[in-house]
Tab-separated table of N, CA, C and O and ligand atoms in Angstrom:
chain	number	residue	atom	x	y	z
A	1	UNK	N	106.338	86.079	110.370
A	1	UNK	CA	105.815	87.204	109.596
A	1	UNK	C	105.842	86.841	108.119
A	1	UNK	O	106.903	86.586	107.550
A	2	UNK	N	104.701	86.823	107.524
A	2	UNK	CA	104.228	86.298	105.952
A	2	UNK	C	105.076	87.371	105.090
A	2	UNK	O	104.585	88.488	105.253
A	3	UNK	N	106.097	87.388	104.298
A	3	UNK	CA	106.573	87.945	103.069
A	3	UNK	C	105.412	88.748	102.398
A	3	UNK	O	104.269	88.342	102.603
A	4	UNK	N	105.601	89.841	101.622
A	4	UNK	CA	104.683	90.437	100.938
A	4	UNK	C	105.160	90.123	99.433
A	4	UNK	O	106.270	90.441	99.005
A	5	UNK	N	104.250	89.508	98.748
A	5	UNK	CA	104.473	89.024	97.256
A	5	UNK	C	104.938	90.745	96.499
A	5	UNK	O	104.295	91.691	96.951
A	6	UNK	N	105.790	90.995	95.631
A	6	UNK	CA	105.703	91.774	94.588
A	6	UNK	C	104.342	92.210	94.150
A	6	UNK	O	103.453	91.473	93.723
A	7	UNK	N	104.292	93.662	94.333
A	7	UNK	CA	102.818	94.439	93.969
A	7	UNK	C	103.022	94.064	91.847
A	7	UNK	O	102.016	94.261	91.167
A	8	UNK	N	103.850	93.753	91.395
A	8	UNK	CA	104.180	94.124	90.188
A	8	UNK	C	104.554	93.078	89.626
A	8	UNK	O	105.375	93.327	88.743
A	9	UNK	N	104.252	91.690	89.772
A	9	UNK	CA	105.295	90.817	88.551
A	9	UNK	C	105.091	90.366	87.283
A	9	UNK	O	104.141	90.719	86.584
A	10	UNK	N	105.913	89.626	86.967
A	10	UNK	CA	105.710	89.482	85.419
A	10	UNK	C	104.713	88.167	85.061
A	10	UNK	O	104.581	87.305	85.930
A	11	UNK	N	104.170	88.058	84.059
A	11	UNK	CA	103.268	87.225	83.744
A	11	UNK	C	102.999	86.008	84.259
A	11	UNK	O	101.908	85.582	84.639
A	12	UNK	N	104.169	85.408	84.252
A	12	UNK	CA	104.155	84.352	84.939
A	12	UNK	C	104.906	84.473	86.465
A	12	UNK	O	106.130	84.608	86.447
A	13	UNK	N	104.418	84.442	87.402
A	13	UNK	CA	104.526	85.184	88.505
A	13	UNK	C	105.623	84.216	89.787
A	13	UNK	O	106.018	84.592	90.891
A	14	UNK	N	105.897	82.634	88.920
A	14	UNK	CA	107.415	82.394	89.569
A	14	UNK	C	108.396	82.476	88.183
A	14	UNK	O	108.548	81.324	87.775
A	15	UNK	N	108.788	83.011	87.713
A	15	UNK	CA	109.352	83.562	86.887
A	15	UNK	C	110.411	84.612	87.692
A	15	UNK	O	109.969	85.646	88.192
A	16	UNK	N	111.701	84.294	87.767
A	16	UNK	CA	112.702	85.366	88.150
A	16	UNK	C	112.849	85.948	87.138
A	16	UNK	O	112.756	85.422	86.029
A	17	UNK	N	113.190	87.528	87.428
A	17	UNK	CA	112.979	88.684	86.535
A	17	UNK	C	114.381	88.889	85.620
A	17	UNK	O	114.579	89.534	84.591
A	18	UNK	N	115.433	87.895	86.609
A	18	UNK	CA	117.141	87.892	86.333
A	18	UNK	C	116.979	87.562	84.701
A	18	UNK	O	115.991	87.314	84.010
A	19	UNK	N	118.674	87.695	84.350
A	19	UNK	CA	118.878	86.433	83.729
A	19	UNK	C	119.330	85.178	83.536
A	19	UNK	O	120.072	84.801	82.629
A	20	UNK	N	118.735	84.360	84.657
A	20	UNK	CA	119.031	83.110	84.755
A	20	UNK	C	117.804	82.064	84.481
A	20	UNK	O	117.716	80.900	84.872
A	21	UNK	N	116.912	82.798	83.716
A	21	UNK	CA	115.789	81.889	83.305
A	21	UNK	C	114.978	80.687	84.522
A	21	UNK	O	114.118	79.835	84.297
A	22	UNK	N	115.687	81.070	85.854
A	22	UNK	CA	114.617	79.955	86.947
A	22	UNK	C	113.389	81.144	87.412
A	22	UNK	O	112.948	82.272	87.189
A	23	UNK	N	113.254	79.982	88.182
A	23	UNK	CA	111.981	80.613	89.307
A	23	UNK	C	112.183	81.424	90.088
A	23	UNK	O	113.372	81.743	90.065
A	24	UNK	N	111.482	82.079	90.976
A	24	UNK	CA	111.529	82.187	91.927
A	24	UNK	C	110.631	82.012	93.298
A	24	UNK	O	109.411	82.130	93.188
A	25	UNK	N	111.027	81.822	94.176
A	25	UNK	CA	110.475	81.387	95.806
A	25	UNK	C	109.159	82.096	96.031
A	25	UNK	O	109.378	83.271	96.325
A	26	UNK	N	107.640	81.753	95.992
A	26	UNK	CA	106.783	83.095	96.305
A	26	UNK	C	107.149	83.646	97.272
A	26	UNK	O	107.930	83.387	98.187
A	27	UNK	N	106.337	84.672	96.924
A	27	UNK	CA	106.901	86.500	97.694
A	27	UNK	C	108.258	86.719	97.633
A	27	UNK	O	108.645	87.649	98.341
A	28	UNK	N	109.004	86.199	97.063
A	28	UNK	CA	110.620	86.985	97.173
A	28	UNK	C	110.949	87.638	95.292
A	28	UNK	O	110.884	86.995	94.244
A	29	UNK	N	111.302	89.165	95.525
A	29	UNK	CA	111.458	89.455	93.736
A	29	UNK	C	112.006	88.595	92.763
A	29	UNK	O	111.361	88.281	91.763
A	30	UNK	N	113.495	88.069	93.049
A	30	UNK	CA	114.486	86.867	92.265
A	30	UNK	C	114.389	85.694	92.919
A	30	UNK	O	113.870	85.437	94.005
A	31	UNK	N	115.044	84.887	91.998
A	31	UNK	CA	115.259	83.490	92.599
A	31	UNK	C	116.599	84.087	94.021
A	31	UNK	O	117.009	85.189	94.385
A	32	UNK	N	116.914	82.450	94.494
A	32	UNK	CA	118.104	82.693	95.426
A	32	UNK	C	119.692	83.087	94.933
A	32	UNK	O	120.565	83.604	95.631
A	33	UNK	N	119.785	82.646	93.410
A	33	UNK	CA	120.998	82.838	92.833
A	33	UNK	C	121.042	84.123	91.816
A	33	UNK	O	122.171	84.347	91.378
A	34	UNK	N	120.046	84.972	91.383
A	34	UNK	CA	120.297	86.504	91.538
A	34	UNK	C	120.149	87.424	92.822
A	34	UNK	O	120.712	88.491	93.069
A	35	UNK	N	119.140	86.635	93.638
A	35	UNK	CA	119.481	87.774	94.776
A	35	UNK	C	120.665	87.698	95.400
A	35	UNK	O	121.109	88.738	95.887
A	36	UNK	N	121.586	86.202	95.546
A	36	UNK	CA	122.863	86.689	95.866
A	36	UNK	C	123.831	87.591	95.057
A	36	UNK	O	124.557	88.413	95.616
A	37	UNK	N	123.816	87.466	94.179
A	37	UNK	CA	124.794	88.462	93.055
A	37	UNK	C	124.024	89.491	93.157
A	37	UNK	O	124.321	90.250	92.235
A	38	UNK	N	123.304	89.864	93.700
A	38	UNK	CA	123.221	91.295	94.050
A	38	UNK	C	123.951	92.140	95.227
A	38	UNK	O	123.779	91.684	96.358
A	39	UNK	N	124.630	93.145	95.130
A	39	UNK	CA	124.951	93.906	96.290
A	39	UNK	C	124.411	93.706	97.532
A	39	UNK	O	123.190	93.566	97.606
A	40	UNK	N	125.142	93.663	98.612
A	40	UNK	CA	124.530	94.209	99.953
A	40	UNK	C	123.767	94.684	100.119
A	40	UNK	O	122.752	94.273	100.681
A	41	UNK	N	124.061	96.139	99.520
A	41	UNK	CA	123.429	97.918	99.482
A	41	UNK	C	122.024	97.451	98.894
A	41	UNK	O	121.106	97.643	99.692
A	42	UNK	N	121.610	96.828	97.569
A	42	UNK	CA	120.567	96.337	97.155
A	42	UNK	C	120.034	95.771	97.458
A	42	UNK	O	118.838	96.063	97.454
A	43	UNK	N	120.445	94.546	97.952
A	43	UNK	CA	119.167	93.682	98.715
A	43	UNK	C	118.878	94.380	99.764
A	43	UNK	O	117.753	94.226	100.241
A	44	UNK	N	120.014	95.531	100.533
A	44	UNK	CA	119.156	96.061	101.640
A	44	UNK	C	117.770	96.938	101.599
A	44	UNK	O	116.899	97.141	102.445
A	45	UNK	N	117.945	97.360	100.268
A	45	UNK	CA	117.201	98.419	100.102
A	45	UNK	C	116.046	97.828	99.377
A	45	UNK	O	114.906	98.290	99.427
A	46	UNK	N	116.430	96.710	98.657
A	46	UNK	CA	115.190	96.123	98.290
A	46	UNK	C	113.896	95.354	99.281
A	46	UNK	O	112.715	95.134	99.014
A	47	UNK	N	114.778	95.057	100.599
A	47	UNK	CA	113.873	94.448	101.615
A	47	UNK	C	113.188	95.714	102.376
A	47	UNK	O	112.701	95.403	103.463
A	48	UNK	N	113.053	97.150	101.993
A	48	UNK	CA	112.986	97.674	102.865
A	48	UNK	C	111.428	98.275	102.538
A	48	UNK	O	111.338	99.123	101.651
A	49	UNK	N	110.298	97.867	103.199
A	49	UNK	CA	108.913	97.628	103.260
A	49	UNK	C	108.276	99.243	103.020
A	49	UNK	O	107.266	99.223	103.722
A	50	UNK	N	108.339	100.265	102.549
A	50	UNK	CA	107.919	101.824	102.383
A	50	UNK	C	107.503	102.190	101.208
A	50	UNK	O	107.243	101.239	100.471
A	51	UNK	N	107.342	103.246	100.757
A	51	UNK	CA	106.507	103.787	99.791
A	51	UNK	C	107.088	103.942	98.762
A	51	UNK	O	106.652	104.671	97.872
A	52	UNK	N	108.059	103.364	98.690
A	52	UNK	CA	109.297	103.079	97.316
A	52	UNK	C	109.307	102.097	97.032
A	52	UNK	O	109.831	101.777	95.965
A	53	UNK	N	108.550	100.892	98.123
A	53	UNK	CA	109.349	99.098	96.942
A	53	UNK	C	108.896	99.252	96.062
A	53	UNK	O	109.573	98.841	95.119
A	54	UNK	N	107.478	99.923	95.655
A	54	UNK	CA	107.017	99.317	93.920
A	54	UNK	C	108.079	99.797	93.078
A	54	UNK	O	108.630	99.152	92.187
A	55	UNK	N	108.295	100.834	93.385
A	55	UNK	CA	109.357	101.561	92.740
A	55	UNK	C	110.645	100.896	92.321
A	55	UNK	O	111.023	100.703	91.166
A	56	UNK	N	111.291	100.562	93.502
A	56	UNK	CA	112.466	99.641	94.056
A	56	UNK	C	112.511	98.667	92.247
A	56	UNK	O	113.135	98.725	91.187
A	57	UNK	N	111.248	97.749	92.977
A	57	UNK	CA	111.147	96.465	92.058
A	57	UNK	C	110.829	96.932	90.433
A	57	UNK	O	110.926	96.170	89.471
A	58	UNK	N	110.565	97.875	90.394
A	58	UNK	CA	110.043	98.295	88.785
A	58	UNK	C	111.399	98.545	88.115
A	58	UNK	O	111.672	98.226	86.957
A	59	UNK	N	112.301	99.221	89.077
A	59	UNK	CA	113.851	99.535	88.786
A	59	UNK	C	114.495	98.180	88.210
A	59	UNK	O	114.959	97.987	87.086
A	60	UNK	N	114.380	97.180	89.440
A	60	UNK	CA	114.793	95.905	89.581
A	60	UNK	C	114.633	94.985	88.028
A	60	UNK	O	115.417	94.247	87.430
A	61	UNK	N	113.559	95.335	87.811
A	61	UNK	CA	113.028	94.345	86.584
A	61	UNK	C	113.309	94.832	85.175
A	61	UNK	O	113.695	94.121	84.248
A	62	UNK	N	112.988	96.559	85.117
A	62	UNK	CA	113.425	97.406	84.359
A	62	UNK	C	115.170	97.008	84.037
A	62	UNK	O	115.527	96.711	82.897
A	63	UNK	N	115.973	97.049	84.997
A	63	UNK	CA	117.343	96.734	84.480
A	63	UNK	C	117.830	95.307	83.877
A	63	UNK	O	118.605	94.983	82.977
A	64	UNK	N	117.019	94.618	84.785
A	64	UNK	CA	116.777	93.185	83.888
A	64	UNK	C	116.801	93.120	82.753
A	64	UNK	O	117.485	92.399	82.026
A	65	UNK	N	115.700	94.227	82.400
A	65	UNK	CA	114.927	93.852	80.862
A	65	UNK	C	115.939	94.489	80.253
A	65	UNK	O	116.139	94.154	79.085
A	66	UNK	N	116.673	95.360	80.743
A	66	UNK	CA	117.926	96.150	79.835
A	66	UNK	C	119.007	95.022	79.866
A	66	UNK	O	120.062	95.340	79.317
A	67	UNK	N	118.955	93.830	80.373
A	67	UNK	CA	120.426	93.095	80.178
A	67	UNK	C	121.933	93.632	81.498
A	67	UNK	O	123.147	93.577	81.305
A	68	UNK	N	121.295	94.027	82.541
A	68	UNK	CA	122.076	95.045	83.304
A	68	UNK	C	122.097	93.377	84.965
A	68	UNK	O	121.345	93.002	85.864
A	69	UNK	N	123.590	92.962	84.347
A	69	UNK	CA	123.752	91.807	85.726
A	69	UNK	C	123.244	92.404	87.138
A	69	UNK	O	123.119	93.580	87.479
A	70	UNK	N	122.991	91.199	87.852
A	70	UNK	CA	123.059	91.426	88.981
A	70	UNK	C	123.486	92.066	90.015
A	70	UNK	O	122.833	92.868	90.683
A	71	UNK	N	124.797	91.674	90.211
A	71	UNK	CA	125.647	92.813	90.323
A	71	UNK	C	125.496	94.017	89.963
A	71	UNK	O	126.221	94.667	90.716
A	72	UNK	N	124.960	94.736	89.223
A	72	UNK	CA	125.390	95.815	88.937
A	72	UNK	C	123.710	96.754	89.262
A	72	UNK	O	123.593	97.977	89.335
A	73	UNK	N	122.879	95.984	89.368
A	73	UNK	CA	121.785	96.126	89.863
A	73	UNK	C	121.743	97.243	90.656
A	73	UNK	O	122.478	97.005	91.615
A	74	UNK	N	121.121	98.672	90.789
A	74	UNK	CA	121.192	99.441	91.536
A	74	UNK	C	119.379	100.586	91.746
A	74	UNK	O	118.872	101.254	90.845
A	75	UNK	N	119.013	100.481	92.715
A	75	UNK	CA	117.634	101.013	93.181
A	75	UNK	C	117.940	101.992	94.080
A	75	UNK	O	118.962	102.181	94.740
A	76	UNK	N	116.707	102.704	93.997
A	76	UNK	CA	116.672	103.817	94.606
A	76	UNK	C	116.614	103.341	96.494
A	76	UNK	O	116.216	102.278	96.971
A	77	UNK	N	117.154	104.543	97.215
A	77	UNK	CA	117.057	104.044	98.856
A	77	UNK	C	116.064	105.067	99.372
A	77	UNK	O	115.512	104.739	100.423
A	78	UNK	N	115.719	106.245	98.849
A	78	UNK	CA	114.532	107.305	99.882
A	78	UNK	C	114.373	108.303	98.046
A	78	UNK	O	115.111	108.418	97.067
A	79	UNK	N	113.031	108.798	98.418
A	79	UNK	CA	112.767	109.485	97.785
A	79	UNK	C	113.654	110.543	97.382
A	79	UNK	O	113.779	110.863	96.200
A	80	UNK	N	114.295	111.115	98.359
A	80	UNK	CA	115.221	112.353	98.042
A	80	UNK	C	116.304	111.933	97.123
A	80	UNK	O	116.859	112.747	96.385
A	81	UNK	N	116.659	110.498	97.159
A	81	UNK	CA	117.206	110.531	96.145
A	81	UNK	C	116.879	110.371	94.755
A	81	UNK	O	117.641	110.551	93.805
A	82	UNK	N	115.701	110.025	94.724
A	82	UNK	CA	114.895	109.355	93.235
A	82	UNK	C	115.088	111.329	92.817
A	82	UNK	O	115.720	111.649	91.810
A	83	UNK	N	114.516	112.315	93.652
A	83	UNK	CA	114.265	113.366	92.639
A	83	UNK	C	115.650	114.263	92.242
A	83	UNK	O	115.907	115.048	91.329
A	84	UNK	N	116.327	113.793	93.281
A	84	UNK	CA	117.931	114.238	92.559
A	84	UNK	C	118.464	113.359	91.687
A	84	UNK	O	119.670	113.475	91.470
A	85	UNK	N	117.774	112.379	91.049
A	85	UNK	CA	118.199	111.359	89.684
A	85	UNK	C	119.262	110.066	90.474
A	85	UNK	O	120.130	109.417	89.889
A	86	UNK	N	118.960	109.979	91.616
A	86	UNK	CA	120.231	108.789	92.226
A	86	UNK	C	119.698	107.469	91.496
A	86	UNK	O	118.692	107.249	90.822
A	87	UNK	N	120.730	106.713	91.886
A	87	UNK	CA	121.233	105.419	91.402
A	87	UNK	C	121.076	105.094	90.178
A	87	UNK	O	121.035	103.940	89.751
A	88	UNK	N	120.928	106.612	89.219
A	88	UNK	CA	120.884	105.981	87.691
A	88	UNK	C	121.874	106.496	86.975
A	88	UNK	O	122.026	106.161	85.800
B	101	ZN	ZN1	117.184	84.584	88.901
């Protein structure tokens, strides 16, 4: 089953969004060494194919751009929580 590339990336499109200045793998959001320093809970929710990844990944890159580690990386999991303000 073919990976679905990021609806959203950044200019240069193997460019990891982290801050570790590498690449990343097509179709996967980070390289392999921010998606491990990410949570469980996050990568679970980031693999999860519904009407939130753009969302997911806009979060994803958005905290990036704020300087916000890996680790600490946190996205939304279902709509109900985006409108009660979760994971921010
Ligand atoms: Zn990276």
């Amino acid at each position: 089953m073919p990976d679905n590339p990021p609806p959203h990336g950044p200019a240069d499109p193997t460019a990891c969004p982290g801050p570790c200045g590498g690449t990343r793998p097509p179709g996967k959001y980070v390289c392999p060494s921010c998606w491990h320093r990410m949570t469980l809970v996050t990568r679970a929710y980031l693999k999860k194919q519904d009407d939130l990844a753009i969302e997911r990944y806009q979060q994803l890159v958005e905290q990036f751009g704020r300087g916000v580690p890996p680790c600490e990386i946190r996205v939304i999991r279902s709509r109900w929580e985006w409108d009660r303000g979760g994971a921010r």
